[in-house]
Tab-separated table of C-alpha atoms and ligand atoms in Angstrom:
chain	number	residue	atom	x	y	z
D	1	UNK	CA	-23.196	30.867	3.012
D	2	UNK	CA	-21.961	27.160	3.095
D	3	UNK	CA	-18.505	26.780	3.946
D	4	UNK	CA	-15.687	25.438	1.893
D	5	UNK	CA	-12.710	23.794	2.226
D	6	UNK	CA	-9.660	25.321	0.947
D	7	UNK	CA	-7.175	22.433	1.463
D	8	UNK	CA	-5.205	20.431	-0.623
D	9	UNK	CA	-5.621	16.503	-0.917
D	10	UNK	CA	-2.653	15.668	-2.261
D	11	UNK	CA	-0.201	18.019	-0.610
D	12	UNK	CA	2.290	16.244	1.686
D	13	UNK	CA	4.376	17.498	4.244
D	14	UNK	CA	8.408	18.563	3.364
D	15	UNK	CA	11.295	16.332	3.832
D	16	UNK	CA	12.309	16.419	7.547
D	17	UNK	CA	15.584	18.674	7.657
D	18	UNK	CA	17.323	16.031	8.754
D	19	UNK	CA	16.602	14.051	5.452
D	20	UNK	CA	17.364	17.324	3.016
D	21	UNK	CA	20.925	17.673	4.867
D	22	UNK	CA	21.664	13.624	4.739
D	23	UNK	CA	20.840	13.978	1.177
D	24	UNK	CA	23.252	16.656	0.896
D	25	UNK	CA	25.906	14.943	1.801
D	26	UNK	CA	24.892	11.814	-0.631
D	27	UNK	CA	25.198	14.319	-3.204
D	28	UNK	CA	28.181	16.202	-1.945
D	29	UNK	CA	30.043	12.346	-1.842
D	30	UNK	CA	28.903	11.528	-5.415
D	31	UNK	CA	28.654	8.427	-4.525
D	32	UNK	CA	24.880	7.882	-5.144
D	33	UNK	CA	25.301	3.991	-6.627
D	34	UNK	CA	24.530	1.745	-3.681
D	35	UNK	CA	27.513	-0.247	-4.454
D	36	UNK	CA	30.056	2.915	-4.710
D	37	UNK	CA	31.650	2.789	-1.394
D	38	UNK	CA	35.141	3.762	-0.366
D	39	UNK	CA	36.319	1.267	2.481
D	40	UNK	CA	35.162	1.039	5.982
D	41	UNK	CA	31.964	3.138	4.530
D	42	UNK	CA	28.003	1.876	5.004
D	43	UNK	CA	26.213	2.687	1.971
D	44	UNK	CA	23.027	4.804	3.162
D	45	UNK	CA	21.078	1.855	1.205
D	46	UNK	CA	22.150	-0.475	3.545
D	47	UNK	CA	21.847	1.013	7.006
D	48	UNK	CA	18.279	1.460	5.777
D	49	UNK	CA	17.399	-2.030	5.085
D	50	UNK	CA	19.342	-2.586	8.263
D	51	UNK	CA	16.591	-0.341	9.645
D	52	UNK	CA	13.688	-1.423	8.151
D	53	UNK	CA	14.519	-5.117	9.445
D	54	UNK	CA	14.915	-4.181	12.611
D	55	UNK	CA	11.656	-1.483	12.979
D	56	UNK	CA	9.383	-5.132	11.296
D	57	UNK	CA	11.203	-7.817	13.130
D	58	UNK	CA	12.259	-9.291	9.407
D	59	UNK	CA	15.814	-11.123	9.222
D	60	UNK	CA	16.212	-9.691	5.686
D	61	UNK	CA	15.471	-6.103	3.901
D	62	UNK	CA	16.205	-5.099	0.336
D	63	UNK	CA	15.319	-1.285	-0.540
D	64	UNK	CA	14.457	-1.411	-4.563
D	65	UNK	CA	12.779	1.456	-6.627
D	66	UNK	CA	9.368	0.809	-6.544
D	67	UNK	CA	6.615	-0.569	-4.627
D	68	UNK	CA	5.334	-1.877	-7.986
D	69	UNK	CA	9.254	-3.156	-8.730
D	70	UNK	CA	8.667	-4.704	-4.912
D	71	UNK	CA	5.836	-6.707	-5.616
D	72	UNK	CA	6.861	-8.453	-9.049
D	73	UNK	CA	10.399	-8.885	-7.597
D	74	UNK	CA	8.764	-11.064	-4.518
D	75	UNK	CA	6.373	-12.792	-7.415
D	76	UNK	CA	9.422	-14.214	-8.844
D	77	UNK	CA	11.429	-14.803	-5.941
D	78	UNK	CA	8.812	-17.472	-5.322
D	79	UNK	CA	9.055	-18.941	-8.422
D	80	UNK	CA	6.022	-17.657	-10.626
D	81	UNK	CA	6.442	-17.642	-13.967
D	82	UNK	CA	4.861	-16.876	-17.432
D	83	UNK	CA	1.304	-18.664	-17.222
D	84	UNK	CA	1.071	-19.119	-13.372
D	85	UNK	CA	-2.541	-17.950	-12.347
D	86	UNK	CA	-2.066	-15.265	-9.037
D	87	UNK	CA	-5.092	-14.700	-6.645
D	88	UNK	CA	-5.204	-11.235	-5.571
D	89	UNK	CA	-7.525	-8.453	-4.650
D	90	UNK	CA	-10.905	-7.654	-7.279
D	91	UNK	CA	-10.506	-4.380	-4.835
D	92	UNK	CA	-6.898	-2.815	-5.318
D	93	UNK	CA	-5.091	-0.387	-7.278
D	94	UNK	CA	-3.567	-0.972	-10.997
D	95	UNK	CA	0.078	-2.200	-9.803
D	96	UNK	CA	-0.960	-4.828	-8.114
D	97	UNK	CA	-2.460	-6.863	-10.931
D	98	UNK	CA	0.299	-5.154	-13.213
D	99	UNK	CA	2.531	-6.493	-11.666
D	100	UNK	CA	1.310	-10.122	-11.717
D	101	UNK	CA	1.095	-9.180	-15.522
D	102	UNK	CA	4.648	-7.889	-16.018
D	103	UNK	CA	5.903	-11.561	-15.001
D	104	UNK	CA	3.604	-13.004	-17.463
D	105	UNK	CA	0.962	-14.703	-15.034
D	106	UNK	CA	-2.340	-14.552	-14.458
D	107	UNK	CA	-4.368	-12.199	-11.752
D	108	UNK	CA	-7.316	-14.530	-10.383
D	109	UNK	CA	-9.340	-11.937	-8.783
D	110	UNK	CA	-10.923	-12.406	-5.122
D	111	UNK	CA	-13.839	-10.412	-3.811
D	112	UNK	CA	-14.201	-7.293	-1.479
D	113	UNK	CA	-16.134	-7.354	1.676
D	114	UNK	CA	-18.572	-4.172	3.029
D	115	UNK	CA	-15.496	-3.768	5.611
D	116	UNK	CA	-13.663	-3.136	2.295
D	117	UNK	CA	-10.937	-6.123	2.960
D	118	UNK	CA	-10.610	-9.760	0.952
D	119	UNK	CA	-13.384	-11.933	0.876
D	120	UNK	CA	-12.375	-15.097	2.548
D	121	UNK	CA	-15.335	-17.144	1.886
D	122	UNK	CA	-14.334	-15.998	-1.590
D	123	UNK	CA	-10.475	-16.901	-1.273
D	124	UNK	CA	-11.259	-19.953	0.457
D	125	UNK	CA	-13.258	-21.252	-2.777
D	126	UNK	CA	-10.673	-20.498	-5.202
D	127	UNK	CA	-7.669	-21.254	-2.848
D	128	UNK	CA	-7.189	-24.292	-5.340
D	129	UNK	CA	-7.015	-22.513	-7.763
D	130	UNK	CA	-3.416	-20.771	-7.523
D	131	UNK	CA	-0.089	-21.506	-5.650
D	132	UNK	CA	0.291	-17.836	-4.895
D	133	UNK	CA	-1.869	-15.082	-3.160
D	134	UNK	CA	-0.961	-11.228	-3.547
D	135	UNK	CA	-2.582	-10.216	-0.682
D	136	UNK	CA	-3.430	-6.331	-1.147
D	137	UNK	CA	-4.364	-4.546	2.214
D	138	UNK	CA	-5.991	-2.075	0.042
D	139	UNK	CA	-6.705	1.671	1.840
D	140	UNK	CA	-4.898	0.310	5.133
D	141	UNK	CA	-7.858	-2.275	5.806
D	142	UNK	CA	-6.911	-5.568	7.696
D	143	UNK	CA	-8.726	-8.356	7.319
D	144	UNK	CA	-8.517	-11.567	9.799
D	145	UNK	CA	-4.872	-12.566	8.895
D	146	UNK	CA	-5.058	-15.771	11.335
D	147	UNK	CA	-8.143	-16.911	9.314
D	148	UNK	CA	-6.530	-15.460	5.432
D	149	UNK	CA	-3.595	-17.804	6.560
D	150	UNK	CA	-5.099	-20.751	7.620
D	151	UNK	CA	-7.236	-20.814	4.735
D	152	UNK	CA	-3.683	-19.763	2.682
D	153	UNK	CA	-1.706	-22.788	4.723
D	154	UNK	CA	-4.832	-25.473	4.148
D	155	UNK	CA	-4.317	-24.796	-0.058
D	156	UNK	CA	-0.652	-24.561	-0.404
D	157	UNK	CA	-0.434	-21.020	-1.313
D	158	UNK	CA	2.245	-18.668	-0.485
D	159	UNK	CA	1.170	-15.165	0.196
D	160	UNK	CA	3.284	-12.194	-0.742
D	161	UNK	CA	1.910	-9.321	1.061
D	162	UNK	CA	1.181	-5.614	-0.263
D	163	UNK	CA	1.525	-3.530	2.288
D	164	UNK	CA	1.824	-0.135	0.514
D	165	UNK	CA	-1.031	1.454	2.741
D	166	UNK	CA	0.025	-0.853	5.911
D	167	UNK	CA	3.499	0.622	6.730
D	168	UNK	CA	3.653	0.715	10.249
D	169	UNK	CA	0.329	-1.087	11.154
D	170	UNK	CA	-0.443	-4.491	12.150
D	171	UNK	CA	-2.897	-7.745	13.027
D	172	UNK	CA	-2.928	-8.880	16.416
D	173	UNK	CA	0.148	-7.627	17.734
D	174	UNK	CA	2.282	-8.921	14.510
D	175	UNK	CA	3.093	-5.991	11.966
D	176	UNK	CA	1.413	-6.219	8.364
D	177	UNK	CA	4.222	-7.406	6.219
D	178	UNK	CA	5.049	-10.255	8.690
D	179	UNK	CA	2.137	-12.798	8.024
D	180	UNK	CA	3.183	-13.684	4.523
D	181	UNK	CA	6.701	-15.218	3.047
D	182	UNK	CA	7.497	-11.455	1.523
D	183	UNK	CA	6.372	-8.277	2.239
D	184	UNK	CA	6.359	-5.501	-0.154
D	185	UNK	CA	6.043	-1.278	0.755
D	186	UNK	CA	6.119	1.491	-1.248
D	187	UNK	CA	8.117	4.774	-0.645
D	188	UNK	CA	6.437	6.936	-3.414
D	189	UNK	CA	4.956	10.454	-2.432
D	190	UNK	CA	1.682	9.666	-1.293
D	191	UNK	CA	2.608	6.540	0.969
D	192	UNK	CA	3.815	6.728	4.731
D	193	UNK	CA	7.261	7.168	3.958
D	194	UNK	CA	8.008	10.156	1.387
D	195	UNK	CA	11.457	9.696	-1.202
D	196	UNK	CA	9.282	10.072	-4.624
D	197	UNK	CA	9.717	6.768	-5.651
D	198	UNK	CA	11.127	3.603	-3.728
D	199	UNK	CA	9.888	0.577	-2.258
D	200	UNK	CA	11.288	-2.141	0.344
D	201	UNK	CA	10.512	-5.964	0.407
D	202	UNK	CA	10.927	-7.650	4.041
D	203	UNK	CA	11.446	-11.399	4.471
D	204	UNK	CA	12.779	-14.508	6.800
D	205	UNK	CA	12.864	-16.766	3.565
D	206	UNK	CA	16.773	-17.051	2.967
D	207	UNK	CA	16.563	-17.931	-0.677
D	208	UNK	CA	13.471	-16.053	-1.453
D	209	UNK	CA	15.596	-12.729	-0.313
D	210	UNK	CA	18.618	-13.962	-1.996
D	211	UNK	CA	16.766	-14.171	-5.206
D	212	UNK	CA	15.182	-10.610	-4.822
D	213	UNK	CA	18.355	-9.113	-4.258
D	214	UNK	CA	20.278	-10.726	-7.307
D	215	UNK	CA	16.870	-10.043	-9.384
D	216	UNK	CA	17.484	-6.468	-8.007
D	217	UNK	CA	20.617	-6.408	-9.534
D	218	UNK	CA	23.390	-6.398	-7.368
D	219	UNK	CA	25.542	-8.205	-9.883
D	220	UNK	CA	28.343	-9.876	-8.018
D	221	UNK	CA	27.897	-7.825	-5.449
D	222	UNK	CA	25.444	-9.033	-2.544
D	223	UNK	CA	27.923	-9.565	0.164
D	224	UNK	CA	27.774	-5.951	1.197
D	225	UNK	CA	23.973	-6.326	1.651
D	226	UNK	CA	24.027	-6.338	5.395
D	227	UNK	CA	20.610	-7.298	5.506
D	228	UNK	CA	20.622	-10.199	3.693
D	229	UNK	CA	21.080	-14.122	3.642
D	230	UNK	CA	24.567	-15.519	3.994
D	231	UNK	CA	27.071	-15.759	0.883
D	232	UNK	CA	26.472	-19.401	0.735
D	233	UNK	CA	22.368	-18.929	-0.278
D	234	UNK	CA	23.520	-17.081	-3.103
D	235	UNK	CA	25.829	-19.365	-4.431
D	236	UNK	CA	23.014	-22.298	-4.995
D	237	UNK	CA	21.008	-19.711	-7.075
D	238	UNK	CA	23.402	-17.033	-8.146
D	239	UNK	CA	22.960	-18.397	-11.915
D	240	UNK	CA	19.969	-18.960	-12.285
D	241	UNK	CA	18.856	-15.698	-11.506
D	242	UNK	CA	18.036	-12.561	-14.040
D	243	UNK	CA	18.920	-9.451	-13.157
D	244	UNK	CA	16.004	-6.884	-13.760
D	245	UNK	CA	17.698	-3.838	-12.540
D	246	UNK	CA	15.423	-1.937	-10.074
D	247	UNK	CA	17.832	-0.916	-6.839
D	248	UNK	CA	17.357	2.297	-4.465
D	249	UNK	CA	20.103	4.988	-4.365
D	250	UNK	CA	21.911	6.133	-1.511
D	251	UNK	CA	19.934	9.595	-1.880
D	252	UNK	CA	16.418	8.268	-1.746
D	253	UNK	CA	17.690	6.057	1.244
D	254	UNK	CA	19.436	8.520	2.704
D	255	UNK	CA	15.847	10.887	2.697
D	256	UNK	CA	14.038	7.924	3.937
D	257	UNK	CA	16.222	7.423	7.091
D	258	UNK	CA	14.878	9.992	9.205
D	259	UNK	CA	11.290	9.545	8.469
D	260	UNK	CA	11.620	5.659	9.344
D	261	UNK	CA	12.588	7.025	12.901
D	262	UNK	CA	9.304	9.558	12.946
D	263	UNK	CA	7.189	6.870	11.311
D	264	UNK	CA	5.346	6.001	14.644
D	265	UNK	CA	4.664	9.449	15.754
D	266	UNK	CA	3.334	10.087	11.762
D	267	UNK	CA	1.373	6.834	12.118
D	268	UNK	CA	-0.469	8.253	15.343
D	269	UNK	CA	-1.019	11.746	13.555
D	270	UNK	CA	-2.781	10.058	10.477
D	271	UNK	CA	-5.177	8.162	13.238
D	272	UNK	CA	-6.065	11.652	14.895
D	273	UNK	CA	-7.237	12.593	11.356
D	274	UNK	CA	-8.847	9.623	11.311
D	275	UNK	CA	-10.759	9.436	13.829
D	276	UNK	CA	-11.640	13.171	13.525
D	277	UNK	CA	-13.446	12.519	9.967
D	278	UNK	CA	-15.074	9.460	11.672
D	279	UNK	CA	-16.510	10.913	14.338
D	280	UNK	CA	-17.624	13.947	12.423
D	281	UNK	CA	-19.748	11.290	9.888
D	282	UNK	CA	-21.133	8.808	13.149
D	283	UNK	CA	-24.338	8.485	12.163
D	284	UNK	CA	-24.793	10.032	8.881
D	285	UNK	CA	-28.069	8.965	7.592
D	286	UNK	CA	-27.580	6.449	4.508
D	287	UNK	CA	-23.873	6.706	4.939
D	288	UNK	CA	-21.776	3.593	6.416
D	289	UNK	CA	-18.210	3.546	8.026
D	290	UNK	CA	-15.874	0.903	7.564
D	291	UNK	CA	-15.749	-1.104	10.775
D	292	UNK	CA	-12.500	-1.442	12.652
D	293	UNK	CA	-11.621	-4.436	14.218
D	294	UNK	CA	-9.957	-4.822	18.097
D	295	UNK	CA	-7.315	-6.678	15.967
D	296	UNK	CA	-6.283	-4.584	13.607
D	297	UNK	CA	-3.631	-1.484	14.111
D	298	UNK	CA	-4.586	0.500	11.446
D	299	UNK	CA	-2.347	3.705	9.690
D	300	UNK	CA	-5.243	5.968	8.379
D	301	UNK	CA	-3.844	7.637	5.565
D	302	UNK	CA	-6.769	7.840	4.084
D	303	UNK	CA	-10.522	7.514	4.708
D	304	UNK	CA	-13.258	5.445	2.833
D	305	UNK	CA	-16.987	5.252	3.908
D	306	UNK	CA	-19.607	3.400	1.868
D	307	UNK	CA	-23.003	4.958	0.145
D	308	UNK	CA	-24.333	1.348	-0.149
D	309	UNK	CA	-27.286	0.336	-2.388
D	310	UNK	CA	-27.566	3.901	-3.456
D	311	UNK	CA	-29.040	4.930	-6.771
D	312	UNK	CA	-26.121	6.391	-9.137
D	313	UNK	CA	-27.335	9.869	-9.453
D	314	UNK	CA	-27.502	10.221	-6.333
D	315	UNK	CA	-23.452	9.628	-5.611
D	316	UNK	CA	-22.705	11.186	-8.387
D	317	UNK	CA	-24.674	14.437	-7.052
D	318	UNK	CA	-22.998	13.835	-3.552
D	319	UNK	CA	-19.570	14.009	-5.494
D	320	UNK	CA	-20.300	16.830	-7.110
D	321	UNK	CA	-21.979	18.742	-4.629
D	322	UNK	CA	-18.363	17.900	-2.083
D	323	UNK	CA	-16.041	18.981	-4.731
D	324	UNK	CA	-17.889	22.326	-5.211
D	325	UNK	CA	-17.254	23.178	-1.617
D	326	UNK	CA	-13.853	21.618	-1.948
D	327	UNK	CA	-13.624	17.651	-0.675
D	328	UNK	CA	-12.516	15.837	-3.576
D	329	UNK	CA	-14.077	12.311	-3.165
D	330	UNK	CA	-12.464	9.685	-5.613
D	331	UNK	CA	-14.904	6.569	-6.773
D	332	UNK	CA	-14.590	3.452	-7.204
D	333	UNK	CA	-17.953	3.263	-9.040
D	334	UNK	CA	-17.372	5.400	-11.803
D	335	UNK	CA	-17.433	3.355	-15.337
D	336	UNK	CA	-14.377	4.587	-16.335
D	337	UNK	CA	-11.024	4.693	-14.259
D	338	UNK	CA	-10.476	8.613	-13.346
D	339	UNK	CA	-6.560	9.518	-11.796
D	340	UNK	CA	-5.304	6.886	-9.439
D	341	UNK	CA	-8.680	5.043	-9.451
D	342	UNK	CA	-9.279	1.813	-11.418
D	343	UNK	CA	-11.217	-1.594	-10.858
D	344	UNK	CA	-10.808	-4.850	-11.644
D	345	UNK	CA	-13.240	-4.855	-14.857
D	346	UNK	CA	-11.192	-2.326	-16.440
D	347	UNK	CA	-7.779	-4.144	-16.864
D	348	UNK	CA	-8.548	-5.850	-19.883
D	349	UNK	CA	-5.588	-7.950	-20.236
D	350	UNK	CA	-6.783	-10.144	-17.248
D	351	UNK	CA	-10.310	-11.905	-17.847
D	352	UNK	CA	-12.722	-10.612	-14.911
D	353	UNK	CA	-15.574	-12.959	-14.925
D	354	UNK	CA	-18.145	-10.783	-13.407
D	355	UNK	CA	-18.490	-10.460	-9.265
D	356	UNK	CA	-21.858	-9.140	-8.273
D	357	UNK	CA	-21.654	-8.720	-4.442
D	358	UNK	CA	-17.907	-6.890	-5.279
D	359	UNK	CA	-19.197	-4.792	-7.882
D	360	UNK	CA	-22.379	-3.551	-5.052
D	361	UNK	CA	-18.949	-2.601	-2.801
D	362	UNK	CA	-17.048	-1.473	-5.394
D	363	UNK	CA	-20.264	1.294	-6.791
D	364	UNK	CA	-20.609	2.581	-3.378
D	365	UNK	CA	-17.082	3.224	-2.165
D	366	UNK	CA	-16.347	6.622	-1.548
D	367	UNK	CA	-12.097	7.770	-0.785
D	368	UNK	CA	-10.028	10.457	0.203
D	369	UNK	CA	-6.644	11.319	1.560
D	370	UNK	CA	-5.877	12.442	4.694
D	371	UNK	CA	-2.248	14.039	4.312
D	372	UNK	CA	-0.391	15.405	7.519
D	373	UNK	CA	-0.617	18.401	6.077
D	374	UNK	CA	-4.522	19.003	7.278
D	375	UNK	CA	-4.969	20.101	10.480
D	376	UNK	CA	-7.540	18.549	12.681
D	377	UNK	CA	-10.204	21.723	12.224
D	378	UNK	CA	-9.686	20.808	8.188
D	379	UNK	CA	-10.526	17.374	9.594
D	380	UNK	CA	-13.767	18.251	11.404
D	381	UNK	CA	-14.929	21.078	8.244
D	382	UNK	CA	-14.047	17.954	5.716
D	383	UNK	CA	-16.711	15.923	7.642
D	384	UNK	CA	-19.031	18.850	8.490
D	385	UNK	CA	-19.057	19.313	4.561
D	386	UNK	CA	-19.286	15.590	3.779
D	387	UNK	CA	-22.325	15.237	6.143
D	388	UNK	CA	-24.243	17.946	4.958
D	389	UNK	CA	-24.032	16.674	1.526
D	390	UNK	CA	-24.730	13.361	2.032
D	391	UNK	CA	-27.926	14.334	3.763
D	392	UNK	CA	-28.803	17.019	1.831
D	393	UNK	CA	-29.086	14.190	-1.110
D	394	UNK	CA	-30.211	11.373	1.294
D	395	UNK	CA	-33.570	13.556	2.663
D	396	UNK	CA	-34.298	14.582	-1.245
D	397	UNK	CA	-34.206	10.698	-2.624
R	401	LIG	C1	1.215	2.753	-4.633
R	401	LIG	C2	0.772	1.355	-4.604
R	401	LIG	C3	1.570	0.309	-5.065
R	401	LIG	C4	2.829	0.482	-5.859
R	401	LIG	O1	3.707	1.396	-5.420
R	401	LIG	P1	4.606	2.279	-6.449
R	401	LIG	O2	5.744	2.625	-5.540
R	401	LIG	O3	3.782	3.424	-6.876
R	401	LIG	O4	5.026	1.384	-7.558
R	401	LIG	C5	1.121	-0.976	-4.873
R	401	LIG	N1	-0.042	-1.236	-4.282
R	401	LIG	C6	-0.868	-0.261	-3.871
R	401	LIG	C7	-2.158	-0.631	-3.232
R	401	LIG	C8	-0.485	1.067	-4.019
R	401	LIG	O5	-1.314	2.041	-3.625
């Protein structure tokens, strides 16, 4: 009998008690609005921006309500507009390029390396082509920032970073997040940080912050943002900027709080897993891990390895074959997008010229989760399984 893995891949751990009795009192107060204080009182919003400056080393932190809401927020706080072409990741998932769409612009799509990050050679060729990169660090991978932003500096383009798989890691010492001029996380379910929905933008850019925050919709209000640019920056742009209502609650902040001071210790539990699942796959015949640079601090919330060249019936028999003894492996090969799994050839209202070597990464990329939830024996049977599989199918091609 073959065993089979009982777990669940999308199952995250609870609230921290600490977060369900903060909340509590959010509700108790009924004052949820971020901006319904009574005097002397710190809105829960704010002491978490506070917080999430200070745990990236950012001068400036405004928690909105989605990652997604994050990322086209710090489009337009740069100044793109309706038209504007947007380099960003051929490898990524939907919101990324959505949200370059929802502000009217352009995605320009750049390739995908084997070690699953941006393409440089790729980016460096079509550097010219935009004013703005949104960098995705897609599945946690890093690639050389140092090189990404000389190449980025050489052009002229600003880079607004995604970093809703990078909370908490970093290149070279310097937390992801920190390379570009914004840097956009997400706080929804299945990211490092758990409130259901949410997101956070970090940033040292004065006015680029004070136009996220009045975009954010803090009407009049943005003095009480405690982690944000003087009154003065707002008063050269407080006009000219819309407000597209997308703010955080006190309640979602106030959940958030406590697992901002675990993240670290949550970071080094999803590496355990990690490295579990990788060293239960070394050497799998016809199966390739992602290589992990010295530089880059990685958060492994999830795991990717590559079945590279292989013929499609044969990953599709390596998928089915998991999920009948319980891995669920999600493709990024399949012709049509399945759940949270989309490419770039399949959002239509972008043109995708077609990217050969990306499209040979893209068939053989294999993903799962890793929630904190498995143990590290779930970790070692979810390889066991994996590498029977893949050479069961491997020795029979
Ligand atoms: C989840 C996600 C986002 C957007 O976050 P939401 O909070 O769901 O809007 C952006 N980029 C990537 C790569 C993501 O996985």
């Amino acid at each position: 009998m073959s065993e089979v893995f009982r777990g669940n891949f999308t199952q995250q751990e609870p609230i921290p008690e600490a977060g369900i009795e903060a909340a509590l009192r959010v509700l108790r107060s009924g004052r949820l609005h971020r901006y319904n204080t009574v005097p002397g009182e710190v809105a829960e919003t704010v002491l978490l921006e506070q917080e999430f400056a200070a745990y990236t080393g950012a001068r400036y932190c405004l928690a909105v309500a989605s990652g997604g809401y994050a990322l086209g927020a710090a489009l337009r706080a740069v100044g793109v507009k309706a038209g504007d072409p947007v380099l960003t990741n051929a490898f990524t998932l939907a919101p990324v390029p959505g949200s370059i769409a929802a502000v009217g612009a352009l995605p320009v799509y750049v390739g995908v390396t084997e070690d699953l990050v941006i393409d440089l050679d790729d980016l460096a060729t079509k550097a010219g082509q935009a004013r703005v990169l949104l960098l995705s660090h897609m599945r946690g991978h890093i690639c050389d920032m140092d090189r990404l932003m000389a190449i980025c500096e050489a052009a002229g383009v600003t880079v607004i970073e995604d970093c809703a798989h990078t909370m908490g890691a970093a290149w070279r010492g310097i937390p992801s997040g920190r390379w570009g001029k914004i840097g956009c996380y997400s706080t929804q379910t299945y990211k490092h940080m758990n409130s259901g929905e949410g997101g956070l933008l970090i940033s040292d850019d004065a006015e680029a912050m004070a136009r996220a925050i009045m975009l954010s919709g803090s009407y009049m209000l943005y003095e009480s943002h405690k982690a944000g640019p003087a009154p003065e920056v707002f008063a050269r742009i407080r006009y000219e900027t819309p407000n597209v209502s997308g703010r955080m609650d006190n309640l979602r902040a106030a959940i958030l709080r406590p697992q901002l001071a675990d993240l670290a210790s949550q970071c080094a539990r999803w590496n355990e897993r990690y490295a579990t699942v990788e060293m239960g796959l070394a050497d799998t015949p016809g199966l390739r891990l992602i290589a992990r640079p010295e530089a880059e601090a990685y958060v492994a919330s999830s795991f990717q390895f590559l079945l590279l060249d292989w013929p499609t019936a044969a990953i599709t028999d390596v998928i089915a074959r998991c999920a009948r003894r319980g891995v669920e492996l999600k493709w990024f090969g399949a012709a049509e997008p399945v759940g949270f799994t989309s490419r770039y050839d399949s959002w239509d209202y972008a043109p995708h010229p077609p990217m050969p070597a990306t499209d040979r990464v893209l068939a053989a990329i294999l993903d799962m989760r890793l929630p904190l939830t498995f143990s590290l024996e779930d970790c070692a049977q979810i390889a066991r399984i994996i590498r029977a599989e893949v050479s069961g199918v491997w020795q029979s091609a």
